[in-house]
XYZ file of C-alpha atoms in Angstrom:
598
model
C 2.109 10.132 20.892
C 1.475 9.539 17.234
C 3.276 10.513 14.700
C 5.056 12.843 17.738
C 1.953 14.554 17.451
C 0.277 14.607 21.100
C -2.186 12.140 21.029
C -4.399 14.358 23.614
C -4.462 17.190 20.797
C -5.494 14.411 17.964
C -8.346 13.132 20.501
C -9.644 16.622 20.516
C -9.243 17.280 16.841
C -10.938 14.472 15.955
C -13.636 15.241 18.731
C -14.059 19.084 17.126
C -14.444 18.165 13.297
C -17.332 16.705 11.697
C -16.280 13.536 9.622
C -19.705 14.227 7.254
C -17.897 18.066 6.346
C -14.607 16.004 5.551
C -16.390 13.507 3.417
C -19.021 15.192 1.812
C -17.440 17.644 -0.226
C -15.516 14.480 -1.563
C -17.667 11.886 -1.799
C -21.489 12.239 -2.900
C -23.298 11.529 0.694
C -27.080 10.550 1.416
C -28.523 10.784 4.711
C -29.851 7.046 5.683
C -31.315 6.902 9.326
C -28.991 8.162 11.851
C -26.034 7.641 9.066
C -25.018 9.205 5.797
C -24.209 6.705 2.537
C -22.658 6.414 -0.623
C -20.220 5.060 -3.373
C -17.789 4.312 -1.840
C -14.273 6.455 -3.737
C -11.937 3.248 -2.503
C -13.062 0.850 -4.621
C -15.389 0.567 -8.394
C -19.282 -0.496 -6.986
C -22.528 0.243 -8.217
C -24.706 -0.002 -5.307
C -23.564 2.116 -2.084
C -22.051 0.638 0.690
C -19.853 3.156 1.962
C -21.238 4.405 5.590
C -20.092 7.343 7.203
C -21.453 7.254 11.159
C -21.487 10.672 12.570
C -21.860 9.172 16.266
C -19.148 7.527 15.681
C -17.202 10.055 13.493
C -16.678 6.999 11.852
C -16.426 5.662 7.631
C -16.615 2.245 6.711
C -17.295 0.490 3.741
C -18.842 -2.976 3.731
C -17.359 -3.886 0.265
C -13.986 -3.317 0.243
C -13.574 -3.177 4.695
C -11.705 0.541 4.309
C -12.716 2.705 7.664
C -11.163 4.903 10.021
C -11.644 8.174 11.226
C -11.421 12.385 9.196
C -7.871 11.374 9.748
C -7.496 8.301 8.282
C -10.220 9.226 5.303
C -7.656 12.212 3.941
C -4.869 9.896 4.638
C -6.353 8.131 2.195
C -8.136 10.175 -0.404
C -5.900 12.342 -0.700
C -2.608 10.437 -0.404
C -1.515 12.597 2.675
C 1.120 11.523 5.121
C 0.194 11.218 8.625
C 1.322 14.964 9.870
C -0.107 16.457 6.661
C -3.853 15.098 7.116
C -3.856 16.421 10.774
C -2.372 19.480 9.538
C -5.384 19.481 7.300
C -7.994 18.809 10.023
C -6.408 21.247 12.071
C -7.013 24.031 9.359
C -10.522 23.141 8.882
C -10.798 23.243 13.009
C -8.938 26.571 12.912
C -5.982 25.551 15.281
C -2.457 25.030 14.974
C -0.767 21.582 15.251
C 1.678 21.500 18.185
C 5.271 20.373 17.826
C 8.261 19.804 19.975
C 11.706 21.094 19.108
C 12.751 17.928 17.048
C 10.274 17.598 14.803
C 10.048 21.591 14.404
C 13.150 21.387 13.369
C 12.656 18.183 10.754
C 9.970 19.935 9.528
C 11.480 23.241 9.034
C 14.755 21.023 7.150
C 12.369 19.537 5.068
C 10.105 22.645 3.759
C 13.661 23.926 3.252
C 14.761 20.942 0.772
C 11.236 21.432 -1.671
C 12.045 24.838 -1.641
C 15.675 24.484 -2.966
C 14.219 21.759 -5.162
C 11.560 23.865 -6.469
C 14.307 26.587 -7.118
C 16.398 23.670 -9.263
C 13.219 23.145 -11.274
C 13.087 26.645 -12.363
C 16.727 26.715 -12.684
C 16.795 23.899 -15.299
C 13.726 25.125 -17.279
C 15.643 28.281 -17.570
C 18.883 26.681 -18.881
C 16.510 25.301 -21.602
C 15.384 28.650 -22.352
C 18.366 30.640 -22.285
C 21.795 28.654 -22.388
C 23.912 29.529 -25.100
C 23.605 25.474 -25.663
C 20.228 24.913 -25.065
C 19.992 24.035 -28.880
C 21.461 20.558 -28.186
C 18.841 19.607 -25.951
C 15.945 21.182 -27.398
C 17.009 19.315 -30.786
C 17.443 16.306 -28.958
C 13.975 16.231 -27.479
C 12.269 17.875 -30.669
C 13.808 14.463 -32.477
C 12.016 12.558 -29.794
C 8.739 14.653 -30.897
C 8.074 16.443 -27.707
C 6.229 19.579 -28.056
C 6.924 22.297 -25.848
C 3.695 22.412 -24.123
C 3.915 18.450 -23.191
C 7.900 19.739 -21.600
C 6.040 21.843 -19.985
C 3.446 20.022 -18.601
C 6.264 17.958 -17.165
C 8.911 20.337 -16.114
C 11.694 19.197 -18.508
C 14.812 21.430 -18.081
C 18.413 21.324 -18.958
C 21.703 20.818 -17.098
C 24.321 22.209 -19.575
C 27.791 20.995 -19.483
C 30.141 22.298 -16.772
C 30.975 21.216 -12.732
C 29.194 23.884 -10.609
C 26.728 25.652 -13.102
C 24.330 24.668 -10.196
C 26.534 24.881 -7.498
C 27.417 28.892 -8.906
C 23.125 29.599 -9.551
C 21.430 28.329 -6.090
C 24.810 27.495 -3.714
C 25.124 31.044 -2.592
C 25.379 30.152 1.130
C 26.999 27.509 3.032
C 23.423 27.013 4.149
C 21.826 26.737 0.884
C 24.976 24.672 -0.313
C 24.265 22.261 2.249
C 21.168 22.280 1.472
C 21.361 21.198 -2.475
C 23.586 18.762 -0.660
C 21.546 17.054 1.558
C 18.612 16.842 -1.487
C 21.372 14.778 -3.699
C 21.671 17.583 -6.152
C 25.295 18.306 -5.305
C 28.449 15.814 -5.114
C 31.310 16.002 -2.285
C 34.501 15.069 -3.666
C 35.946 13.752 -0.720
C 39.684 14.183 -0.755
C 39.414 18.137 -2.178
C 36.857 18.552 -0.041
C 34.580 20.374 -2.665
C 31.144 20.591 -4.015
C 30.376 19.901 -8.010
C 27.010 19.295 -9.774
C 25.693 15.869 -9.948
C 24.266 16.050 -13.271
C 25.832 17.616 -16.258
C 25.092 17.791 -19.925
C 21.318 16.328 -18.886
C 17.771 16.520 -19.759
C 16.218 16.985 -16.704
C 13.064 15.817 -15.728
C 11.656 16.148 -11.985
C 9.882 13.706 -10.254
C 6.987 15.600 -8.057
C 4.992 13.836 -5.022
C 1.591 13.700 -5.246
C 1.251 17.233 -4.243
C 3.182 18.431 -6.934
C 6.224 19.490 -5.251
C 9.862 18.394 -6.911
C 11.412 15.765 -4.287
C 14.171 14.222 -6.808
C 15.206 14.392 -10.346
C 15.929 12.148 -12.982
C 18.458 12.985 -16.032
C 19.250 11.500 -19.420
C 22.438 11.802 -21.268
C 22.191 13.298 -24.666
C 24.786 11.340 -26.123
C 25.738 7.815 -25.610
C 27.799 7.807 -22.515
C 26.617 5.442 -19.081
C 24.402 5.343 -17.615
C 21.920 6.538 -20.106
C 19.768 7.556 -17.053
C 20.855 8.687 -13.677
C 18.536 9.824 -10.572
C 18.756 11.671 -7.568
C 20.142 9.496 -4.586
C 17.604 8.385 -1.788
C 17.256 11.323 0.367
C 14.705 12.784 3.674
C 12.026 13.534 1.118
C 12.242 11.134 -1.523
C 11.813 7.019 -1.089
C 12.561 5.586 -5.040
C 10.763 2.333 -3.773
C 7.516 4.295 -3.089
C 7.303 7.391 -5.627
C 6.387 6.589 -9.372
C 7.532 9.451 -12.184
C 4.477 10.833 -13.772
C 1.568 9.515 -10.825
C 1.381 13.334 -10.261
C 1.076 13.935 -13.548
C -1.226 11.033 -14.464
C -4.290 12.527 -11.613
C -3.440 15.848 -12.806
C -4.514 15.313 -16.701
C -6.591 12.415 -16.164
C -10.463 13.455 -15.552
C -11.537 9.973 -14.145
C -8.698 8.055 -13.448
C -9.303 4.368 -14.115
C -6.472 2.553 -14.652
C -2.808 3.114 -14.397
C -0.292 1.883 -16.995
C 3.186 0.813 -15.798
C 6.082 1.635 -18.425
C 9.628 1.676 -18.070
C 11.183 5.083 -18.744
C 10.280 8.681 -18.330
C 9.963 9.263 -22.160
C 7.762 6.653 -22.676
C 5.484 8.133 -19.766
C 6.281 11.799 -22.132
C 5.216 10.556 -25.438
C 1.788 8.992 -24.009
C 0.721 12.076 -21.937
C 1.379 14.022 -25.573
C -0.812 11.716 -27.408
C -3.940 11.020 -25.361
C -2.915 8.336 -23.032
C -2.166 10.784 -19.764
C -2.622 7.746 -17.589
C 0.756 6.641 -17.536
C 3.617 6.292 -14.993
C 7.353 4.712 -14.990
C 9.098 3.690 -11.449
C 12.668 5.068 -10.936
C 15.118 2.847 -11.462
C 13.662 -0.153 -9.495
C 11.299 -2.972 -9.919
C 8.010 -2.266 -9.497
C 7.927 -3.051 -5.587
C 4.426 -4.104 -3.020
C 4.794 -0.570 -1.577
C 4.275 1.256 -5.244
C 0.958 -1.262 -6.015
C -0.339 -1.072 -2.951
C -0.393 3.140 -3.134
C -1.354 2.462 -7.359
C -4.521 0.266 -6.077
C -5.718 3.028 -3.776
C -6.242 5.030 -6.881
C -7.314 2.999 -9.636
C -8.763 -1.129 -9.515
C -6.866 -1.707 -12.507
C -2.863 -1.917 -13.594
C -1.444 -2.592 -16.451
C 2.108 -3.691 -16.741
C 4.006 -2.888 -19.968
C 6.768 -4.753 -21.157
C 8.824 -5.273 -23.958
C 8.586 -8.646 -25.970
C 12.208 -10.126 -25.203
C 13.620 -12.212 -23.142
C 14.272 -9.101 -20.716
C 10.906 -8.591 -21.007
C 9.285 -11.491 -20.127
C 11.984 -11.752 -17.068
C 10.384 -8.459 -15.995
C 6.340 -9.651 -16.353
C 7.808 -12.937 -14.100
C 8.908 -10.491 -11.468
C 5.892 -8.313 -11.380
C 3.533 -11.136 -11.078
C 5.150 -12.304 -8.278
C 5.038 -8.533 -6.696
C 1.247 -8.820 -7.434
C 0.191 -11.624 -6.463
C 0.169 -11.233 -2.487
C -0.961 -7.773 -2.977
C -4.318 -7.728 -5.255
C -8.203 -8.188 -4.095
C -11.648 -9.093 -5.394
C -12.318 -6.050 -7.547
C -8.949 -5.063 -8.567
C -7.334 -6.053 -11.585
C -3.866 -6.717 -13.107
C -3.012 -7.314 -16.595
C 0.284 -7.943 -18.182
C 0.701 -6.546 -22.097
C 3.860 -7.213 -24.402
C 4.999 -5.096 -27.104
C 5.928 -6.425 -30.334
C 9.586 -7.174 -30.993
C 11.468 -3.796 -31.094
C 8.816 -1.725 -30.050
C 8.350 0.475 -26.739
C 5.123 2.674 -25.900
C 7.378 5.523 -27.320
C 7.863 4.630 -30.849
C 4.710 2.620 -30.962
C 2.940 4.941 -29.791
C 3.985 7.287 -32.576
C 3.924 4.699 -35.582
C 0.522 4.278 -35.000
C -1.610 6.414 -32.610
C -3.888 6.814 -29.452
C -6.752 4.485 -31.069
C -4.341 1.524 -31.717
C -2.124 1.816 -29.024
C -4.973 1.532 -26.638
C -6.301 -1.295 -28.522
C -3.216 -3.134 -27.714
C -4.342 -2.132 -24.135
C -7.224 -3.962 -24.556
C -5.922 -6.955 -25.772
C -3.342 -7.142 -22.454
C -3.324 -10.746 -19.898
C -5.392 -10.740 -17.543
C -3.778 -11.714 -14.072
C -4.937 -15.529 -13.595
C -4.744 -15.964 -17.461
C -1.034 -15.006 -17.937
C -0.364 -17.225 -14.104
C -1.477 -20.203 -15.857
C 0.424 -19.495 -19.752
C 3.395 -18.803 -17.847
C 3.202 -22.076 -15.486
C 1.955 -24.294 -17.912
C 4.041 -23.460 -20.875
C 7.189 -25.800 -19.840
C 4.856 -28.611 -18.945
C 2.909 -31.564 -20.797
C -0.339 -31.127 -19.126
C -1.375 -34.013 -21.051
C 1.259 -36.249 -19.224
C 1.016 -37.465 -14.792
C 4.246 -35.719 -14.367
C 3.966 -32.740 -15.893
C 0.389 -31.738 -14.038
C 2.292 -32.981 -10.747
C 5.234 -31.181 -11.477
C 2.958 -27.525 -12.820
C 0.686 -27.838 -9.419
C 3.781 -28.196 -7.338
C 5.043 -24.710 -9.118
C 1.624 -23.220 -9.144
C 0.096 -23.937 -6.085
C 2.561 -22.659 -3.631
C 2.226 -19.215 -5.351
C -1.507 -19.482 -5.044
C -0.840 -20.001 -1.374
C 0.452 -16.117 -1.243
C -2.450 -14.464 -2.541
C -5.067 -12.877 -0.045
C -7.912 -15.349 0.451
C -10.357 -14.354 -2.107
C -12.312 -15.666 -4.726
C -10.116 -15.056 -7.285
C -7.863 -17.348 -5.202
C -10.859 -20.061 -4.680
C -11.263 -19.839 -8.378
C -7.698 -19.956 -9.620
C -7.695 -23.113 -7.210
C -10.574 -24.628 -9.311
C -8.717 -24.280 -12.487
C -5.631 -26.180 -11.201
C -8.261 -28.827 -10.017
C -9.670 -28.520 -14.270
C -5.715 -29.052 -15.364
C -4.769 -31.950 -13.307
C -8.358 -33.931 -12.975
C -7.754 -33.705 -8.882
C -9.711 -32.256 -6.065
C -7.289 -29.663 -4.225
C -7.256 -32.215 -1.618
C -5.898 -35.161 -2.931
C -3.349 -32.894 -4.676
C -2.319 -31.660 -1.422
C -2.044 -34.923 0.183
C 0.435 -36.592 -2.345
C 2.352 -34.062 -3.472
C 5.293 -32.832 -0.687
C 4.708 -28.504 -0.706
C 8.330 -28.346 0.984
C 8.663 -25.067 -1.670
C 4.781 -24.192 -0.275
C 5.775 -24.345 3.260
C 8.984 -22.133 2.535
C 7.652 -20.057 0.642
C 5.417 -19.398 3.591
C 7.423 -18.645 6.093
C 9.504 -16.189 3.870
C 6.136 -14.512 3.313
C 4.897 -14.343 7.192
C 8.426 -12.686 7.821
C 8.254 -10.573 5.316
C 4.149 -9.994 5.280
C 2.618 -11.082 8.708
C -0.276 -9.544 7.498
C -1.010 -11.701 4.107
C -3.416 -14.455 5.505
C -2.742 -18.034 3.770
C -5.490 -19.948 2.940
C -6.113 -23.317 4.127
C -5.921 -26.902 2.520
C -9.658 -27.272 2.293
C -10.904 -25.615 -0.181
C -12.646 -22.674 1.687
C -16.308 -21.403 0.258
C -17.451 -17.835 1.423
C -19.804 -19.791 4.050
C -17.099 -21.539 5.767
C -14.751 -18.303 5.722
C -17.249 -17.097 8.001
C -17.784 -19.951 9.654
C -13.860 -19.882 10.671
C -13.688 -16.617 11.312
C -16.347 -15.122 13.009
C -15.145 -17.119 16.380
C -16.222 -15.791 19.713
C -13.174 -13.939 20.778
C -13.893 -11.889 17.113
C -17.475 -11.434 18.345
C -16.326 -9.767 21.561
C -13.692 -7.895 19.523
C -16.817 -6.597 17.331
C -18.604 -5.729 20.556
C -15.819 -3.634 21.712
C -15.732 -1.699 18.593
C -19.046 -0.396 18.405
C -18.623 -0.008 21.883
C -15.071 0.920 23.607
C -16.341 1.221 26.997
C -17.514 -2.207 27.531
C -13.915 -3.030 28.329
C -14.376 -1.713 31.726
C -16.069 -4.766 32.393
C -13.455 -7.312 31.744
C -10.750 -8.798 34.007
C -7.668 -6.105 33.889
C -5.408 -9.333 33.258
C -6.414 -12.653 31.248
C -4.670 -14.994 29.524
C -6.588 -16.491 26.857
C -3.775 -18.741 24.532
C -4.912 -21.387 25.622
C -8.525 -20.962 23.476
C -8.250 -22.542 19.933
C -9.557 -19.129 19.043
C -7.731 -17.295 15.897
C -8.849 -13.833 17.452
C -7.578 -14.722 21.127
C -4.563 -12.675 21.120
C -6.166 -9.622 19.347
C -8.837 -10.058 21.813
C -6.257 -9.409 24.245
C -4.220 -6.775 23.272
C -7.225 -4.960 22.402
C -8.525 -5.079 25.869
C -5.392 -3.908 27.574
C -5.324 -1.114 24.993
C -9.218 -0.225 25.555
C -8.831 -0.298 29.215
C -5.638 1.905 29.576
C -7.809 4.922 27.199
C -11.288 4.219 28.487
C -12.094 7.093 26.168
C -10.722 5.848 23.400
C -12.441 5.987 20.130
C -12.514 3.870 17.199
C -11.167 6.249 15.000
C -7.666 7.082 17.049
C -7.613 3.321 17.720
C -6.800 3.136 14.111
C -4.480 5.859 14.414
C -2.882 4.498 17.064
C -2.123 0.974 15.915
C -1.343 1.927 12.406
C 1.906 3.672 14.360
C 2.622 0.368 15.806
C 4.331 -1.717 13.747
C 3.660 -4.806 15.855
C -0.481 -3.669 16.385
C -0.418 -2.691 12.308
C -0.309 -6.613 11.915
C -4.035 -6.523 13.655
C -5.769 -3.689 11.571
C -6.870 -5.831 8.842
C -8.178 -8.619 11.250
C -10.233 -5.499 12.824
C -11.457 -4.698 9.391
C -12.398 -8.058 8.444
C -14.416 -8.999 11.521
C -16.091 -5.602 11.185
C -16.773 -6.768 7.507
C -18.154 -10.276 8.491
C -19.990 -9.255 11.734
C -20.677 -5.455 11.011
C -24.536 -5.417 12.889
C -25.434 -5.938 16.344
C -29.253 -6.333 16.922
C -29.642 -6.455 21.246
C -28.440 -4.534 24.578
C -24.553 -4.524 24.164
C -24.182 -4.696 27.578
C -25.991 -8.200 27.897
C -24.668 -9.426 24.147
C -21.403 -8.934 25.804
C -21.898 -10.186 29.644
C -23.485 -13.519 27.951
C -20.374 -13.482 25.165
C -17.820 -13.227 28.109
C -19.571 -16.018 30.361
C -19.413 -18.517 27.019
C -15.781 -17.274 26.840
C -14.771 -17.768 30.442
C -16.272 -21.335 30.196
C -14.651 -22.246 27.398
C -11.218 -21.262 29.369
C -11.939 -22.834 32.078
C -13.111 -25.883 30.269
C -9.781 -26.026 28.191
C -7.582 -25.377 31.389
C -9.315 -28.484 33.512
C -8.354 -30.641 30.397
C -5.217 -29.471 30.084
C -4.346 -29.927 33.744
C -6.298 -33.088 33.967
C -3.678 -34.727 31.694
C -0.780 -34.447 33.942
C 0.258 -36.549 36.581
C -0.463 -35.094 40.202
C 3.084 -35.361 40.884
C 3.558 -33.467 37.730
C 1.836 -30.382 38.565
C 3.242 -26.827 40.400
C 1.454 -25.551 43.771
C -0.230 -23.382 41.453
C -1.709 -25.693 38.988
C -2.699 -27.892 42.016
C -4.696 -25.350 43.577
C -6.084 -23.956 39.866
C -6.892 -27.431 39.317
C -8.886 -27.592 42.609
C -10.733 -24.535 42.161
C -11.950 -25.490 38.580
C -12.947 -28.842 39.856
C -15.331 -27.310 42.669
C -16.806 -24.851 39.610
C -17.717 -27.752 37.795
C-alpha cells in the first residue's frame, strides 16, 4: 500500500495514462528520438534537458536530477498531496480511486472541515459588510490604505465583538459544532462545558492552501490588547510549519512567478499585493522552517528574506541563514535585505512606491556575501587569531550545505581570507563544533551529504561516486528485471563501496515486485521514511551515470562478476587476518572455499 491507496490499483494507473498527456499540456514538449524534451518547469535553464521517456513513462531532468513518474510530476507541479495527484490521474483515466473504510472516513472528515471553513470565510466577509459595527474595522483597515478590491482579493472579513456570534451563525448542529471545533474555530471552556468563539473583535484574514481552499485563519486586534495577532491552532488540515499566508495568493496574481519575498506579517504581504509587488508571502507565527523553503524552491530559484534593521532583525536574518544553508542548490538563490531603521515593507512601501521599493530588492545580500559580513564582522582578519578563530565559525557551517559549487567556491574564499589551503586549515584547527554539528545534522537530515576534507572538484565527485555498486544500481534502473539474476540473499558491507547498502535494499525490493517500475519505485520509497533517505542517491547516480551504451544483460553479468570478486577478495583478507584458532566453523570452511577459488 501507498498512501493506503492499493498499490496494485496505482501499478495499473500508472500503466493506463500516458506521462507525455500529463506533461505536455504543462510543459512545452519536443519529440527527440524515441523521447520527448524540454525546459525543464523545476528549475531556470536555457538549453533543454528535461526528458520525458514514454517507454518508461518516465521524466527526468539532467540539470537539476528531478524524475519520477505522472504521479510524482503533478505531485510536483502542481503542489498536490499524494492522494490528490492519483485522484487526478484517476480522472484523466476515467476511474475511481478505491478506499477502505478508514480513510473514507478521514477523507469524508476532512472535505467536511474546508467546507465549514469555507462557510467561516463567507461568514466574516459578511460581518464586514453588514454588522452594525463593521465601521470600526473598515476604518481601521481604510487607515492602513487597503482598498476594497485588494480585501477582496484576500478574503479579509470581520469577527465583531461578542462570545458565540460564530458559534450562533454556522454551529447549528452538534455535528457542525463539532465540526468548527475540530478546525480550531471554536473554544471549549472546560469546566462549563461550553463552546465560545475563538476570535472576537478581529480582522480576519484566511490563510488558503495552494488550492485555494481556507484551512486556518489568522486575526488582528483592532485595538492594542495581546497578542496583536492570533491564529488558528494546528489542526487535520492545516500544518503552520509548512503553509505560508499569501503563497496562494502570490501564484494567483503573479504571471511568471520568479522570486518569492519573505515578510513578516499579513499586512505587509496586503500592502505589496495592492501596490505591484503580488509576489509576496509571510509564515504564520513561526520561523521560517526547511519544510516552507524547500516547498518555496519548488516554485521559484530565488528568495528573498525581509527583515527589519534592528537588533531583532538581524537575530532573525542569523536564523534564516542557518535554515538555508543545508537546504539551497546550484541555481537557486537566497538573498537577505534590511529595511531602514523604523521601516517595514508596509509603510515603506507606501512612502515611496513599487519602483523604489523594488530597487531596495535589488540591492538585497546575496547568500555567500551576507555568510561572510556576518562571520567576519567580529573578527580581525588581518590578525592569526582572528582568521583561525572566523574559519573555525565558518567552516563547520559550510560543512552543512549540499555539496555544490557554491560550497567548493565559498570554500575558496575562506582559503582567500586566511592565506591557507582547506587542508592545512583542517589539519590544525580541532572542528570538535564541525563534527557536532554533524551529527546533529545526520539525525536530523540523513539525507544532506557532507562534503569531504579534500577539496572535491566536479571530476573527483564523480570519480567517488560513480562506484560499481552505483553502476549496478544504474543498471537496475533502466532495467528492473535484471534483478532476477542476482543472488536472492547477499551481504555486501563488507565492500568499501558508498552505494553497497542501496545496492542491497534495492535488490530485495526489485526482486520481491519483479514488475516493478521505476516510476512506483519512487512512489514507493518516498512512503518509506527509512528508503526516502535513498531517493536522492538514486537521483544522483542517475544524474552522473544517466547513459548506457551495450547489451544490459552482459554490462550487468560482467558488473556483477567484478563485484563478486571484489567480495570475495575483501572476505579472504579479512579472514586471512585472524588466527586459525580464532575463526568459527563457518569462517573456516568460507575461508577454505575462497582459498580453492583463488
Amino acid at each position: 500500500m501507498a498512501g493506503r491507496i492499493p498499490q496494485n490499483f496505482i501499478d495499473d494507473l500508472l500503466a493506463r495514462v500516458n506521462i507525455v498527456d500529463i506533461i505536455d499540456g504543462r510543459v512545452k514538449l519536443k519529440k527527440t528520438g524515441k523521447n520527448y524534451s524540454g525546459l525543464c518547469p523545476f528549475h531556470q535553464e536555457k538549453s533543454p534537458s528535461f526528458s520525458v521517456s514514454p517507454d518508461k513513462q518516465f521524466y527526468y531532468c539532467f540539470g537539476c536530477g528531478a524524475g519520477g513518474n505522472a504521479i510524482g510530476f503533478l505531485m510536483e507541479y502542481e503542489r498536490l498531496e499524494f492522494p490528490q495527484a492519483v485522484e487526478e490521474v484517476a480522472k484523466l483515466v476515467g476511474v475511481d480511486v478505491p478506499r477502505d473504510e478508514a480513510q473514507e472516513q478521514r477523507h469524508s472528515e476532512h472535505k467536511a472541515q474546508y467546507h465549514i471553513l469555507d462557510e467561516t470565510t463567507s461568514f466574516y466577509q459578511n460581518q464586514l459588510r453588514s454588522h452594525p459595527t463593521k465601521h470600526i474595522a473598515v476604518d481601521y483597515l481604510k487607515s492602513r490604505g487597503l482598498s476594497g478590491q485588494i480585501a477582496q482579493t484576500f478574503g479579509i472579513g470581520f469577527a465583531p465583538v461578542g462570545w458565540d456570534n460564530l458559534l450562533k451563525a454556522l454551529g447549528t448542529s452538534e455535528e457542525r459544532k463539532d465540526l468548527l471545533e475540530r478546525s480550531g474555530m471554536l473554544i471549549r471552556h472546560e469546566e462549563k462545558d461550553s463552546l465560545y468563539d475563538r476570535f472576537r473583535e478581529r480582522i480576519m484574514f484566511p490563510i488558503r492552501d495552494m488550492r485555494g481552499r481556507t484551512i486556518a485563519f489568522g486575526g488582528r486586534v483592532l485595538g492594542d490588547e495581546k497578542p496583536k495577532y492570533l491564529n488558528s491552532p494546528e489542526t487535520d488540515t492545516f500544518q503552520k510549519g509548512r503553509e505560508l499566508y499569501g503563497l496562494y495568493e502570490a501564484r494567483k496574481l503573479t504571471p511568471k512567478l520568479e522570486r518569492i519575498l519573505i515578510v513578516e506579517g499579513y499586512m505587509d504581504v496586503i500592502s505589496l499585493a495592492q501596490y505591484g509587488i503580488t509576489y509576496a508571502v509571510a509564515t504564520l507565527g513561526t520561523a521560517t522552517s526547511a519544510q516552507h523553503l524547500e516547498r518555496l524552491f519548488k516554485s521559484v530559484p530565488e528568495i528573498i528574506f525581509c527583515f527589519d534593521g534592528d537588533a531583532a532583525g538581524r537575530k532573525a536574518a542569523e536564523r534564516a541563514l542557518e535554515t538555508t544553508l543545508p537546504i539551497i542548490k546550484d541555481g537557486q538563490e537566497a538573498r537577505f535585505l534590511f529595511l531602514p531603521e523604523g521601516e517595514d515593507p508596509d509603510t515603506l512601501v507606501r512612502k515611496t512606491s513599487k519602483e523604489a521599493f523594488e530597487e531596495h530588492l535589488s540591492e538585497a545580500l546575496e547568500l555567500s556575501e551576507f555568510f561572510f559580513r556576518y562571520y567576519s564582522e567580529n573578527h580581525d582578519l588581518s590578525s592569526i587569531g582572528g582568521r583561525a578563530n572566523f574559519s573555525t565559525q565558518a567552516l563547520p557551517n559550510i560543512q552543512r550545505m549540499q555539496t555544490s559549487l557554491r560550497q567548493q567556491m565559498m570554500l575558496d574564499r575562506i582559503c582567500e581570507l586566511t592565506g591557507l589551503t582547506l587542508e592545512q586549515i583542517n589539519t590544525t584547527i580541532n572542528l570538535t563544533q564541525s563534527s557536532q554539528i554533524n551529527e546533529e545534522t545526520e539525525k536530523a537530515e540523513p539525507h544532506r551529504p557532507t562534503f569531504r576534507q579534500s577539496r572535491p572538484t566536479p571530476a573527483t565527485i564523480i570519480k567517488h561516486t560513480t562506484t560499481l555498486c552505483s553502476h549496478l544500481v544504474s543498471l537496475l534502473l533502466h532495467h528492473p528485471e535484471l534483478a532476477q539474476k542476482a543472488p536472492s540473499s547477499i551481504d555486501l558491507a563488507e565492500l568499501s563501496d558508498p552505494q553497497a547498502d542501496l545496492l542491497c535494499k534495492l535488490l530485495t525490493h526489485l526482486q520481491h515486485r519483479p514488475n516493478q517500475s521505476i516510476g512506483t519505485l519512487i512512489i514507493d520509497w518516498n512512503d518509506d521514511p527509512e528508503l526516502r533517505t535513498h531517493l536522492l542517491q538514486l537521483s544522483e547516480i542517475s544524474r552522473l551515470d544517466p547513459v548506457l551504451n551495450g547489451d544490459a544483460n552482459q554490462l550487468f553479468d560482467e558488473a556483477w562478476q567484478r563485484l563478486t570478486q571484489r567480495l570475495q577478495e575483501s572476505q579472504l583478507s579479512r579472514l586471512q587476518k585472524k588466527p586459525l584458532s580464532a575463526l568459527t566453523n563457518d569462517e573456516k570452511k568460507l575461508l577454505s572455499e575462497l582459498l580453492i577459488r583463488k
